[in-house]
Short mmCIF file of C-alpha atoms in Angstrom, two decimals:
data_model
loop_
_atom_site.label_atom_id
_atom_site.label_comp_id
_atom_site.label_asym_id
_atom_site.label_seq_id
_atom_site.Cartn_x
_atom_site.Cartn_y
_atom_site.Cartn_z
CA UNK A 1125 -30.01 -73.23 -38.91
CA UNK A 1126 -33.14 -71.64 -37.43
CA UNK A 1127 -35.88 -69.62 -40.01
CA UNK A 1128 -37.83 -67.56 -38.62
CA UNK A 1129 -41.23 -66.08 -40.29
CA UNK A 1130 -40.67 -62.14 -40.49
CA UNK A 1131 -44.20 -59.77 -41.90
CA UNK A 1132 -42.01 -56.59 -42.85
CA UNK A 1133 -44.36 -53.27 -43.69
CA UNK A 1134 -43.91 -52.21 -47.13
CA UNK A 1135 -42.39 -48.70 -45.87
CA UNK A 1136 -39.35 -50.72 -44.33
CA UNK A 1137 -38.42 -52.67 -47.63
CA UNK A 1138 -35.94 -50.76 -48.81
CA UNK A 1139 -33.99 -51.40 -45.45
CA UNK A 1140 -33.75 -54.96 -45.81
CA UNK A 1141 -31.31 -54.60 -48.56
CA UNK A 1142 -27.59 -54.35 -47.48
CA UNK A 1143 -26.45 -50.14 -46.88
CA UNK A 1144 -23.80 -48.41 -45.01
CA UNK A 1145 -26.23 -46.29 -43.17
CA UNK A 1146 -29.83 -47.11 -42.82
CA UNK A 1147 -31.89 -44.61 -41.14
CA UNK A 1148 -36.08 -44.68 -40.25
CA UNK A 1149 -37.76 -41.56 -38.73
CA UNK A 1150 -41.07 -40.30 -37.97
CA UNK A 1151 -43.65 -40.42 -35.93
CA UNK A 1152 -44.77 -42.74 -32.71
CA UNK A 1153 -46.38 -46.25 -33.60
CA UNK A 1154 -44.28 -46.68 -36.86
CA UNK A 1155 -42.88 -50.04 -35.64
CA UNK A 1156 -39.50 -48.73 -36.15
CA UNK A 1157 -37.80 -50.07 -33.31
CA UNK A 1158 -39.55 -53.70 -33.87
CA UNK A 1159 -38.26 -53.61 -37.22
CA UNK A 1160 -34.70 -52.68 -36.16
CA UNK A 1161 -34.71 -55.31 -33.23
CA UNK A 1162 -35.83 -58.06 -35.85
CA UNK A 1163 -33.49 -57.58 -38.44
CA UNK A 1164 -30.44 -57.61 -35.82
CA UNK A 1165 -31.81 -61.18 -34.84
CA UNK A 1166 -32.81 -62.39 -38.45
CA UNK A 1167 -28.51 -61.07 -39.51
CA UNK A 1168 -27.34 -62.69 -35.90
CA UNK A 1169 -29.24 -65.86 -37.81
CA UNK A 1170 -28.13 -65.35 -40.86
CA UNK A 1171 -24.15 -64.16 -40.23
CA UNK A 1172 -22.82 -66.74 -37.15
CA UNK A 1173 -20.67 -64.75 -35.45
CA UNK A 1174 -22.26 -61.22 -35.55
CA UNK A 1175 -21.19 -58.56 -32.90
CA UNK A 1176 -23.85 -55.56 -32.86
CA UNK A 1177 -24.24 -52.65 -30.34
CA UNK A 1178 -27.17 -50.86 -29.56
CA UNK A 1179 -26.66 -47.35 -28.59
CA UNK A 1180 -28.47 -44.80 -27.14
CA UNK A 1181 -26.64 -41.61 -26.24
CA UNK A 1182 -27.35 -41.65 -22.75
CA UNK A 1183 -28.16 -45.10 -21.07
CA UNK A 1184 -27.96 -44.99 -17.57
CA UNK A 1185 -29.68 -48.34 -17.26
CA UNK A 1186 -30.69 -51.54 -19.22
CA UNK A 1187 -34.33 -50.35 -18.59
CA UNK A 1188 -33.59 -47.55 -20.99
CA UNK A 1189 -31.67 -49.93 -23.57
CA UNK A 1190 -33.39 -52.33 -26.38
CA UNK A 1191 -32.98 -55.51 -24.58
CA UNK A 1192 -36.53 -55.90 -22.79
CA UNK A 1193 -37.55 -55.66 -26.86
CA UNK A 1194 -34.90 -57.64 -28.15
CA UNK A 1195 -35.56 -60.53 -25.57
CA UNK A 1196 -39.35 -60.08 -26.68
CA UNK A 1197 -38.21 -60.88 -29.76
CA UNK A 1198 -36.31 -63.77 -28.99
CA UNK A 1199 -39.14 -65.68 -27.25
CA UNK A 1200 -41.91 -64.66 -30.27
CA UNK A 1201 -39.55 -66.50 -32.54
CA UNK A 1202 -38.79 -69.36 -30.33
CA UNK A 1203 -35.05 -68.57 -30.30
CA UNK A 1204 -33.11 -70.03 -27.20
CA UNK A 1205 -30.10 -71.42 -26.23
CA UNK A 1206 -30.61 -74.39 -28.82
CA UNK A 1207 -30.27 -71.87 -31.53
CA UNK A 1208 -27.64 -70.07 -30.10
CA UNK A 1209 -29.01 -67.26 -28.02
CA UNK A 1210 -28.13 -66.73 -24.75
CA UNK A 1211 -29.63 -63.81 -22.50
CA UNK A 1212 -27.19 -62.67 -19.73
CA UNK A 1213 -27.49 -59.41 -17.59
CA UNK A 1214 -25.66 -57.11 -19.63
CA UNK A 1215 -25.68 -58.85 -22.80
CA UNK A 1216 -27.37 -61.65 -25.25
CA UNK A 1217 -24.85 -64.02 -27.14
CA UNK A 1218 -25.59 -64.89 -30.74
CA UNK A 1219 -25.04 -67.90 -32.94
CA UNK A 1220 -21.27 -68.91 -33.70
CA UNK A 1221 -20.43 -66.65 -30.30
CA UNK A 1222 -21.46 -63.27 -31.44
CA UNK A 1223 -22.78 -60.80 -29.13
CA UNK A 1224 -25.37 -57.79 -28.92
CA UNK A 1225 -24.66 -55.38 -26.17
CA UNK A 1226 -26.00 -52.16 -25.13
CA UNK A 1227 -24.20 -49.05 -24.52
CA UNK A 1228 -24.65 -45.43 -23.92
CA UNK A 1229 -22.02 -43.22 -26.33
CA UNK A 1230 -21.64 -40.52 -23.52
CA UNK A 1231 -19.52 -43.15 -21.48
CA UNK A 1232 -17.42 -43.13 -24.33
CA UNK A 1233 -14.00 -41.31 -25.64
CA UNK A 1234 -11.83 -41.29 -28.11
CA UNK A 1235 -9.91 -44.29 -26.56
CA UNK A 1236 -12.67 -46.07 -25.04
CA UNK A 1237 -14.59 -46.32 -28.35
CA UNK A 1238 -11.94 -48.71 -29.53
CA UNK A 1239 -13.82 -51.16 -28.04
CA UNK A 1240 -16.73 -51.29 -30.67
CA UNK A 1241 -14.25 -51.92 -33.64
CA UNK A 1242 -14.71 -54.95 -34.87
CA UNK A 1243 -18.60 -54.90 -34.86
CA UNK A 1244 -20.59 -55.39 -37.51
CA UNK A 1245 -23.85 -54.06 -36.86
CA UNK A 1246 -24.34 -50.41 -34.47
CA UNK A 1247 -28.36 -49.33 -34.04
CA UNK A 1248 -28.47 -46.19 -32.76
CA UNK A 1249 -32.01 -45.81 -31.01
CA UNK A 1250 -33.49 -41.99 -30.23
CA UNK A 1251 -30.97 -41.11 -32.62
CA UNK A 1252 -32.70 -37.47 -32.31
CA UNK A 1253 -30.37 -36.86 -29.03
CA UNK A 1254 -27.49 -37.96 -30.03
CA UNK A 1255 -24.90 -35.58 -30.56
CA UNK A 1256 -22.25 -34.21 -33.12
CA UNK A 1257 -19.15 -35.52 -30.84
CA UNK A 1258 -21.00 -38.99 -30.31
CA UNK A 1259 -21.78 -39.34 -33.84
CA UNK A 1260 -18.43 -38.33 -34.74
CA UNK A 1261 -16.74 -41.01 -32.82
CA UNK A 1262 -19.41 -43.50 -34.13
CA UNK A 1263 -18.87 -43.55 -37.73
CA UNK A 1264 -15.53 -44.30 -38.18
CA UNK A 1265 -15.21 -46.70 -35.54
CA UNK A 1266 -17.70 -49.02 -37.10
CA UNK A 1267 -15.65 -50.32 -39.98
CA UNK A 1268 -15.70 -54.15 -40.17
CA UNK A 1269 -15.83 -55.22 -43.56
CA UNK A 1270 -20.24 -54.98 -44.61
CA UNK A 1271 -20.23 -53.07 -41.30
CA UNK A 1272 -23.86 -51.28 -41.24
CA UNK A 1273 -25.25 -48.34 -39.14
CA UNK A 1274 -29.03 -48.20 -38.20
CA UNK A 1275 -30.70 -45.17 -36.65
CA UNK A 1276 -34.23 -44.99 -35.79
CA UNK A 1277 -35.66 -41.52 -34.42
CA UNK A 1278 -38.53 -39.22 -33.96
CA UNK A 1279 -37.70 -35.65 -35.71
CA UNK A 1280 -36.67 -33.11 -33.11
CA UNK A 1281 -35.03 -30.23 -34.97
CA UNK A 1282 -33.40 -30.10 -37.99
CA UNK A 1283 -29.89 -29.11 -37.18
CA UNK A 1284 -29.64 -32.45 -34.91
CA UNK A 1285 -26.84 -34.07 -36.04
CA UNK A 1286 -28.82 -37.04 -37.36
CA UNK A 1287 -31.28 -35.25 -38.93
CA UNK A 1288 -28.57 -32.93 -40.65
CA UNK A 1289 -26.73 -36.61 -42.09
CA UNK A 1290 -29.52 -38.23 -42.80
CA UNK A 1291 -32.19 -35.50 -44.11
CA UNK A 1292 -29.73 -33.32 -45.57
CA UNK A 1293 -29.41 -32.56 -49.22
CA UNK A 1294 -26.63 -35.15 -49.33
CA UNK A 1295 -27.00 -38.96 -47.99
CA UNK A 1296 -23.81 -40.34 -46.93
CA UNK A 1297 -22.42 -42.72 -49.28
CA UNK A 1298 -24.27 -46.00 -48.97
CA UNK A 1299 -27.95 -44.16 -47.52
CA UNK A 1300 -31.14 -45.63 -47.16
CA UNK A 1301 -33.60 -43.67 -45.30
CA UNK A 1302 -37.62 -44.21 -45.02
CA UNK A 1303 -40.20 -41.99 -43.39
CA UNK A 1304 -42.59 -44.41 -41.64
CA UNK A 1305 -45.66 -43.34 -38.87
CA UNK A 1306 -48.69 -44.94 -37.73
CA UNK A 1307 -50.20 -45.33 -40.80
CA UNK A 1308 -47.44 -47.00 -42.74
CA UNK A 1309 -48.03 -49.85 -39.73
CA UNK A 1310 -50.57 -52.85 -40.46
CA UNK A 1311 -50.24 -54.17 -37.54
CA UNK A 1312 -51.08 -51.04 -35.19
CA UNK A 1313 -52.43 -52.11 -31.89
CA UNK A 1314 -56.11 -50.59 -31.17
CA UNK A 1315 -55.19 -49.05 -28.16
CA UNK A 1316 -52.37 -47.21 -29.70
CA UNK A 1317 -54.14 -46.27 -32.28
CA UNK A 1318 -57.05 -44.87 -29.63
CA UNK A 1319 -53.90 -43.13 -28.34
CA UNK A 1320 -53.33 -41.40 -31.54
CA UNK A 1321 -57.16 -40.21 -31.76
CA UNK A 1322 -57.34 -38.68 -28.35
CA UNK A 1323 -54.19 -36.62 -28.82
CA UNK A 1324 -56.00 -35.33 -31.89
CA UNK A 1325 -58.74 -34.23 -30.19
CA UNK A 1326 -56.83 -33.23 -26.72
CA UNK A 1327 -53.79 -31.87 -27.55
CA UNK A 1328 -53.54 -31.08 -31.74
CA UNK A 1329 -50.47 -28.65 -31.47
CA UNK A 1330 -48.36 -31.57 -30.41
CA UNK A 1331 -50.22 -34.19 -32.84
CA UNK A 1332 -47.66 -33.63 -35.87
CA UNK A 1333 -44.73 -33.47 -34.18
CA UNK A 1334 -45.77 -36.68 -31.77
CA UNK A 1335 -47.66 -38.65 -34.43
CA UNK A 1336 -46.59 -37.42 -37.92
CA UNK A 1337 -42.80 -37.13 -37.48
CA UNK A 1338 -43.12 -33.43 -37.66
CA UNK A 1339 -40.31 -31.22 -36.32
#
């Protein structure tokens, strides 16, 4: 089997352990969604035969989906069809012929949902827009056994539905959830972080919300 060399930040730690719902929010240049998009390759590794979905509530294309990042991923760690990754149009196969695909939960209903059971891992990306019905359809529906739900987000509101799950007063049963922004990230390109500076000094109204996870 392949290993792979993984530097996690310290903030994300408690999200390598196995939970029901993991959740990371806050503020841009956190490395959320590289830490998301590594772990569902490092558990494709590790559990042959993995089926995961990543969701975003509207996806009209694969431009907007996690794939460009996932593929990224793929050729950082050297991880081809020898290892048992495949990258097809629509979808990537996995060792022991898992899949990740990538899906938009507006295209889905109460029937047409149906089609995710069965899947082990679902990361819900810009988990800030989805909403109540999408979110209601989601959770039950992932429910293989060790089944796991990852949402990554910037802060929007608090009544969004994810916010009101996962930053309420009570976590869901099997919770993890970490606050993580640019400074919780070692490995913060210079030019982002330039980024960071001039909206500090150009447009500070927006700088907590945009930078600091604020609502």
């Amino acid at each position: 089997m392949a290993t792979i060399n993984i530097k996690t930040a310290r903030v994300f730690k408690p999200l390598l352990r196995p939970a029901r719902y993991k959740g990371a929010h806050g503020g841009r240049g956190s490395g959320k969604s590289h830490f998301f998009a590594e772990k569902l390759i490092e558990d494709a590794l590790c559990e042959r035969g993995l089926r995961g979905v990543c969701i975003r509530e509207v996806q009209k294309t694969l431009k907007e989906s996690s794939k460009r990042l996932i593929e990224d991923k793929l050729s950082s760690f050297r991880l081809g069809e020898a290892n048992g990754f495949k990258v097809f149009n629509e979808v990537i196969q996995t060792p022991g012929d898992g899949v990740i695909t990538f899906q938009g939960m507006q295209d889905h209903n109460a029937e047409s949902i149906k089609s995710l059971e069965g899947f082990n891992r679902a990361w819900v990306e810009e988990a800030q827009t989805l909403s109540a019905r999408s979110l209601s359809l989601l959770r039950p529906t992932i429910r293989a056994p060790d089944s796991e739900l990852w949402f990554s987000w910037n802060p929007r509101r608090k009544t969004d539905p994810v916010d009101m799950m996962l930053r309420g007063d009570i976590l869901p049963t099997g919770g993890v959830v970490v606050k993580a922004n640019w400074s919780d990230n070692p490995m913060l390109p210079d030019v982002l972080n330039q980024e960071r500076l001039d909206c500090l000094r150009d447009n500070p109204e927006q700088y907590e919300h945009i930078w600091e996870g604020g609502y």
